[in-house]
Amino acid sequence: MPTARNQTQGLLFEQNPTTFTRFDVFHDGNGLRLFASSTVNGSAKTRTNQALPELGSIHLWVTRTGNSWTLRWSADGQSWTTAATFTQAIELTRAGPHAGNAGGSAATAHTALVDYIFDPTHPVDPEDGHELPPDNTSPVISAATVTATATSASVQWQTNEAATGAVDYGTTTSYGSTASHGGTPLNHTVTLDGLEPATTYSYRIGGTDLAGNAATPVTGTFTTAAPTGTGDEIDLWYGTEQSFGSLAHTQRWVNIVGNVANSDNLTGFSYRLNGGPATALSVGPDNRRLQNEGDFNIDIARSALATGQNTVRITAAYQGGHQSTATITVTVASPGVLTLPRTVTWSSGVPLQSQAQVVDGLWALGNGTLRTGSTGYDRLVAVGDERWTDYEVTVPMTVHGFGPDAYSHLSGAPMIGIGVRWQGHTAVDSSQPAWDWFPAGAYSWYRFFAEGARWELRGNGNSPVQRGVREGSGIAFGATYVMKVRVQSLPQGARYSMKWWRHGTAEPTAWTATIDDADSVANGSIVLIAHQLDATFGNVEINSLTGSP
């Protein structure tokens, strides 16, 4: 039976390769479905596509009277349900079962074992002979070998008949992890990745033949090689001791950022949280959050971390067997009550992670300010408390120049600004780290569009939006401006307001822009944004707001 998305099997009735009728049982990723279609000269028409209950087996019964086709199904071969009846003219030339995977390379392999096909209107005379006995003989596993490096192992073995292959492995005989290969070969190879160096592992080899007979497992142990690297290749931008939430939690993620040297020669790059399974990491550049060659950003859901100390071990494996490791102690505090009003006064004498939370990038403290240590895509620092609802934030900011990748693919125009009711990035695909900015409250920024710079105020999902008048090349580099953003809850959604003026001049009385967003999130912290430019942020002043606007 199909058990994974896009696996399918059924019956095919063909006039020629472009004109045929098919009746399938397939898996859509959630469960089984019954499907029928007719194709004429390459143009297909769906006849039925309906969900099936959870079944251990299924019987299909297709009848044709003239040009009328009827599909029935049964779970036991006794009680039948009519699923579809339709009319389709076809000059039948051949018919038979089919099986496969309909999703290309992303679909799980699917193998069908067909016992027999018999046409009662054209019987074989004489019959093929005596009925063959069923296959009740299990495959035999032999010649098992393991070749281990510091972080991986290759397990090889043979079977005396075509069979699947899988290896359970772990540091105890409870195993806990499994790796397998596709197909049903006689010679088998399975690679185990993300292993700890100088560690003894237990393994168990298993498999089944095409008739479903399971082999007697073969067990053993192996020990990975000792590490050959010093850890110097892994640069942790904020050190091997990092704390999160000492004031309050700003978002759903904990981010550990840095750079790994010689990334072109990596054969594997991963981390383990508290000794758990290895999780693969991406390295830059990726045209988004991983700006430069070798950059990495470990985004760990805060819910996966224990309150108190946690251990994150990063492993970089290189061609030739060289390996580098680094271990970070991550301390997660219980969320305290972060009251307002509050001012974040940047101090070079206190670790940055104790004053705010770096989401992306290398940042530097000095002269009472926070400045980008290197430019890049979405250099972000979050401040405050993710539980805050209504508040007003004021930040002086200075642009010193654009980074070398301003206006590049996916980056577009550089910008500086503030996000409010920030909750953290959202995973919308398999990318690591996650990159989507929504859902969120609103973003207020000044963006240097090639067509003319201007301020913008954008709600959740980029709507609603207000924009300023284009100002040519934009504000002067080295000049400090002040941005103030306010968020106030409404009976449905929230109101966002912003104003923007040059430091040293009078604050405008009126708000520059205001939007009402019915789709707003209910709470969140503040995020400072420096996108593809060199920027400095001054002290962050936050005041509470009460009552409806």
Coordinates of C-alpha atoms in Angstrom, one line a residue, residues 37 92 96 141 151 183 212 253 260 342 461 516 545:
S37 CA -9.0 9.9 -14.8
L92 CA -8.6 -1.1 -25.7
G96 CA -2.5 -4.1 -16.5
I141 CA 22.7 -10.5 5.8
T151 CA 32.0 12.4 12.3
G183 CA 15.9 0.4 -3.7
G212 CA 8.0 -8.7 3.0
W253 CA 14.4 32.0 18.6
V260 CA 33.5 28.9 9.6
R342 CA 12.9 51.9 30.0
G461 CA 2.3 41.2 5.6
D516 CA -4.6 50.9 11.2
L545 CA 1.0 53.6 26.4

